[in-house]
């Protein structure tokens, strides 16, 4: 066989030099093969179109993108794996990413960029730098590279790989070696919004929600918080499609934020109750401390709720604590079927989601608000290397909880097209009761007692009664209906036909066993669907009990052990290690035998892969003191780099800074300047003058108190004459003198050379009602003569004291 010049050029590429002979032999390159490729096309295009032996239906080779997504988020990094299932292997490969319906012969045909992870395994092609190939030809079963998704607006992308194994080449356009990813819709971040249909069901249905937490150190060992791990109180509601409690791709309300970050359902419940027209039932259940315990130790939390035709959706959430803002829950779960009935049972495994209000990446990250707020999204195994859910291989997160929603009763006329398997219809008792149960959700009652015997022993009409107990009234402003109910009846044997027949419901699920070890008791209930028409008492049992065994090995020779202690730290700082935990004998066997229960356990623990940790860091130091002694300041904490610098660049922060708040700084009292002294309050003899100042700032937070605001001083004009008449005469003369002087000042402008003044204004109102205030009046310039100077002709102001009497 003769190699063409084109094939020789291909073999001289550094990436494929060692593959030249295998490729020549395996692919049988010929002038005819390459002549099929137009001469004008680039080298990348010819690599893609090389022809060779085809195999149909192969499955041993696969191209996988981490997480197996159908969409890509612009600018996001994805790990791409090319693998062979043992015993298969490959020697050479090429890997490219093309825009959909493009040939790859132009630079703009390629989408995104590849990033090399291991230079000993992979490199860029020298003559086709957008493609990735092997560094050295050898037998291998897997290679990995990063692919950075292209910017928004690129559209769908095709990732293609070809593999050379022995004498066979597998093509990019076939089977599992081609992966198509389309751009994620930015509006919903890739979350599919399923349309909610109108409900055609009749009557109402009652459900029980049971929450099973499966988040434990055994199921999620990485960084599991050993202290304070819990689920917050469950909060939610049954509602119409016009109201959204929370949803992927939406923004968290203030109520959702408080649940997500603090585990507090108070604000969320307030928001739900404000939507009273759209909400039928508020769903509430208690918090769980710790997050996981066996069901024979503590029953799973549960809550009951109702739905109807307009409010047939159910949503709830609960915080995963401690965490930045991670929750689990259901959003707008539709309990109405297309057949106009009610769903019998829903079982849903739950993974955590991020509320988009805090940017922490670990369970116990410090508070770091996300600004601006981001949309609610599911957590993934590739969010951050420090995330407790991180998996370098991608894939789904192990579920942390399971919710079971089970229908326990229906009421009113039902119209479902397909009959149900479970008959749980609550029959109407009498015509008066058809619209009966308008009981507010805020009123919590016990079950109704059985009907009493009829008050009449003959065929005359009588009454029978049933009772229930008001257990709780959650809202005192909403009245609760009566606790007694009466119904007309006749004596036994007075109705037509057999009126003494009871119709019972199916038995409801068994309760948990009464003990956690050995043989105990459990019970189940049912209720009367149709009461005897003759008014007699229904004698069929409504409760049933039976024995139950939780642990058959419980016997006199059994040990009573303490709870397991916390797991020791992993023996390895990276990679695979071991950890242990211990417990003690709380009570020895009653028969005096030796305790055979194990007192220690060991299991494997997986730390982050050693080669993925470029640096090792010491724990954070304690926070420093606040930078101020009062008010708002800053504080810091540090950690040190423990690994050698040559292991790689460490991009982790070695210092953190956060705000700190101390008691407010004291603010002293602030006053205005003193006013001018007032006129003497006496025209003769001893008197006094006053001056005042105003408070501009009251003292706060322990600041200096305000000093005096009024001062007085003595004044003496002249001695008063003893003869009262002469004294009155002089007062009159002085008053007339002042009046004439004032009139002269108002009319004569010569007292202010160069200008003519307007008369004085009236005195302003006193600034205080008592304790010494001030009044002001003004004289303004009416006309200024050319010969005047500015400083000698200007507006005038006078101040005097007023209301000087003490308060």
Coordinates of N, CA and C in Angstrom, one line a residue, residues 248-334:
X248 N -38.5 26.6 41.3 CA -37.2 26.7 40.7 C -37.3 27.7 39.6
X249 N -36.2 28.6 39.5 CA -36.2 29.6 38.5 C -36.9 30.9 39.0
X250 N -37.5 30.9 40.1 CA -38.1 32.1 40.7 C -37.2 32.6 41.8
X251 N -37.6 33.7 42.4 CA -36.8 34.4 43.5 C -37.5 34.1 44.8
X252 N -36.7 33.9 45.8 CA -37.2 33.6 47.2 C -37.8 34.8 47.8
X253 N -39.1 34.7 48.3 CA -39.7 35.8 49.1 C -39.0 35.9 50.4
X254 N -39.4 37.0 51.1 CA -38.8 37.2 52.5 C -39.1 36.0 53.4
X255 N -40.3 35.4 53.3 CA -40.6 34.3 54.1 C -39.8 33.1 53.7
X256 N -39.6 32.8 52.4 CA -38.7 31.7 52.0 C -37.3 31.9 52.5
X257 N -36.8 33.2 52.4 CA -35.5 33.5 52.8 C -35.3 33.2 54.3
X258 N -36.2 33.5 55.1 CA -36.1 33.3 56.6 C -36.1 31.8 56.9
X259 N -36.9 31.0 56.1 CA -36.9 29.6 56.3 C -35.5 29.0 55.9
X260 N -35.0 29.5 54.7 CA -33.8 29.0 54.1 C -32.6 29.3 54.9
X261 N -32.5 30.5 55.5 CA -31.3 30.9 56.2 C -31.4 30.7 57.7
X262 N -32.6 30.8 58.3 CA -32.7 30.8 59.7 C -33.6 29.6 60.2
X263 N -34.3 29.0 59.3 CA -35.2 27.9 59.7 C -36.4 28.4 60.4
X264 N -36.8 29.7 60.3 CA -37.9 30.2 60.9 C -39.1 30.2 60.0
X265 N -40.2 29.6 60.4 CA -41.4 29.5 59.5 C -42.4 30.7 59.7
X266 N -42.1 31.6 60.6 CA -43.1 32.6 61.0 C -43.5 33.5 59.9
X267 N -42.5 34.1 59.2 CA -42.8 35.0 58.1 C -43.5 34.3 56.9
X268 N -43.0 33.0 56.7 CA -43.6 32.2 55.6 C -45.1 32.0 55.9
X269 N -45.4 31.6 57.1 CA -46.8 31.4 57.5 C -47.6 32.6 57.3
X270 N -47.0 33.8 57.7 CA -47.7 35.1 57.5 C -48.0 35.3 56.1
X271 N -47.1 35.1 55.2 CA -47.3 35.3 53.8 C -48.4 34.3 53.2
X272 N -48.4 33.1 53.7 CA -49.4 32.1 53.2 C -50.8 32.6 53.7
X273 N -50.9 33.0 54.9 CA -52.2 33.4 55.4 C -52.7 34.6 54.8
X274 N -51.8 35.5 54.3 CA -52.3 36.7 53.6 C -53.0 36.3 52.2
X275 N -52.7 35.1 51.7 CA -53.3 34.7 50.5 C -54.5 33.8 50.8
X276 N -55.4 34.2 51.7 CA -56.5 33.4 52.2 C -57.4 32.9 51.1
X277 N -57.6 33.7 50.1 CA -58.5 33.3 49.0 C -57.9 32.2 48.2
X278 N -56.6 32.1 48.1 CA -55.9 31.1 47.2 C -55.4 29.9 48.0
X279 N -55.5 29.9 49.3 CA -55.0 28.8 50.2 C -56.1 28.2 50.9
X280 N -56.2 26.8 50.9 CA -57.2 26.1 51.7 C -56.7 25.7 53.0
X281 N -55.4 25.1 53.1 CA -54.9 24.6 54.4 C -53.4 25.1 54.5
X282 N -53.1 25.5 55.7 CA -51.7 25.8 56.0 C -51.1 24.5 56.6
X283 N -50.0 24.1 56.0 CA -49.4 22.8 56.4 C -48.2 23.1 57.3
X284 N -48.2 22.5 58.5 CA -47.2 22.7 59.5 C -46.8 21.4 60.2
X285 N -45.5 21.2 60.4 CA -45.1 20.1 61.2 C -43.8 20.5 62.0
X286 N -43.5 19.8 63.1 CA -42.5 20.1 64.0 C -41.1 19.9 63.4
X287 N -40.1 20.6 63.9 CA -38.7 20.4 63.5 C -38.2 19.1 64.0
X288 N -37.0 18.7 63.5 CA -36.4 17.4 63.9 C -35.0 17.7 64.4
X289 N -34.7 17.4 65.6 CA -33.4 17.4 66.2 C -33.1 16.1 66.8
X290 N -32.0 15.4 66.4 CA -31.1 15.7 65.3 C -31.8 15.3 63.9
X291 N -31.1 15.5 62.9 CA -31.7 15.3 61.5 C -32.2 13.9 61.2
X292 N -31.5 12.9 61.9 CA -31.9 11.5 61.6 C -31.9 10.7 62.8
X293 N -33.0 9.9 63.0 CA -33.1 8.9 64.0 C -33.9 7.7 63.5
X294 N -33.7 6.5 64.0 CA -34.5 5.4 63.5 C -36.0 5.6 63.8
X295 N -36.8 5.1 63.0 CA -38.3 5.3 63.1 C -38.8 4.7 64.4
X296 N -38.1 3.6 64.9 CA -38.6 3.0 66.2 C -38.2 3.8 67.4
X297 N -37.4 4.9 67.2 CA -37.0 5.8 68.3 C -37.9 7.0 68.2
X298 N -38.1 7.5 67.0 CA -39.0 8.7 66.9 C -39.7 8.6 65.6
X299 N -41.0 8.9 65.7 CA -41.9 8.8 64.5 C -41.6 10.0 63.5
X300 N -41.7 9.7 62.2 CA -41.4 10.8 61.3 C -42.5 11.9 61.4
X301 N -42.1 13.1 61.3 CA -43.1 14.2 61.4 C -44.1 14.2 60.3
X302 N -45.3 14.5 60.6 CA -46.4 14.5 59.6 C -47.4 15.6 59.8
X303 N -48.2 15.8 58.8 CA -49.2 16.9 58.9 C -50.4 16.5 57.9
X304 N -51.6 16.9 58.2 CA -52.7 16.6 57.4 C -53.2 17.9 56.7
X305 N -53.7 17.8 55.5 CA -54.3 19.0 54.8 C -55.3 18.5 53.8
X306 N -56.1 19.5 53.3 CA -57.2 19.2 52.4 C -57.0 19.9 51.1
X307 N -57.6 19.4 50.0 CA -57.6 20.1 48.7 C -59.0 20.1 48.2
X308 N -59.3 21.0 47.2 CA -60.5 21.0 46.5 C -60.2 21.4 45.1
X309 N -61.3 21.6 44.3 CA -61.1 21.7 42.8 C -60.3 23.0 42.5
X310 N -60.4 24.0 43.2 CA -59.7 25.3 42.9 C -58.3 25.3 43.6
X311 N -58.2 24.6 44.7 CA -56.9 24.6 45.5 C -56.4 23.2 45.6
X312 N -55.9 22.7 44.4 CA -55.5 21.3 44.3 C -54.0 21.1 44.3
X313 N -53.2 22.2 44.5 CA -51.8 22.1 44.5 C -51.3 22.1 45.9
X314 N -50.1 21.4 46.1 CA -49.5 21.4 47.5 C -48.0 21.8 47.4
X315 N -47.6 22.7 48.2 CA -46.2 23.1 48.3 C -45.7 23.1 49.7
X316 N -44.5 22.7 50.0 CA -43.9 22.9 51.3 C -42.4 23.0 51.2
X317 N -41.8 23.4 52.3 CA -40.3 23.4 52.4 C -39.9 23.3 53.8
X318 N -38.6 22.8 54.0 CA -38.0 22.7 55.3 C -36.5 23.0 55.1
X319 N -35.9 23.6 56.1 CA -34.5 24.0 56.0 C -33.6 22.8 56.4
X320 N -32.5 22.7 55.7 CA -31.5 21.7 56.1 C -30.4 22.4 56.9
X321 N -30.4 22.1 58.2 CA -29.5 23.0 59.1 C -28.5 22.1 59.7
X322 N -27.2 22.7 59.9 CA -26.9 24.0 59.5 C -26.5 24.0 58.0
X323 N -26.8 25.2 57.3 CA -26.5 25.4 55.9 C -26.6 26.8 55.6
X324 N -26.0 27.3 54.5 CA -26.1 28.7 54.1 C -27.6 29.1 53.8
X325 N -28.2 28.4 52.8 CA -29.6 28.6 52.5 C -30.2 27.5 51.7
X326 N -29.9 26.2 52.2 CA -30.3 25.0 51.6 C -31.6 24.4 52.2
X327 N -32.5 24.0 51.3 CA -33.8 23.5 51.7 C -34.1 22.3 50.9
X328 N -35.2 21.6 51.3 CA -35.8 20.6 50.4 C -37.3 20.9 50.5
X329 N -38.1 20.3 49.5 CA -39.5 20.5 49.5 C -40.1 20.2 48.2
X330 N -41.4 20.4 48.1 CA -42.1 20.2 46.8 C -42.7 21.5 46.4
X331 N -42.8 21.8 45.1 CA -43.4 23.0 44.6 C -44.6 22.7 43.7
X332 N -45.8 23.2 44.1 CA -47.0 23.0 43.2 C -47.2 21.6 42.8
X333 N -47.2 20.6 43.8 CA -47.5 19.2 43.5 C -49.0 19.1 43.2
X334 N -49.4 18.6 42.1 CA -50.8 18.6 41.7 C -51.4 17.2 42.2

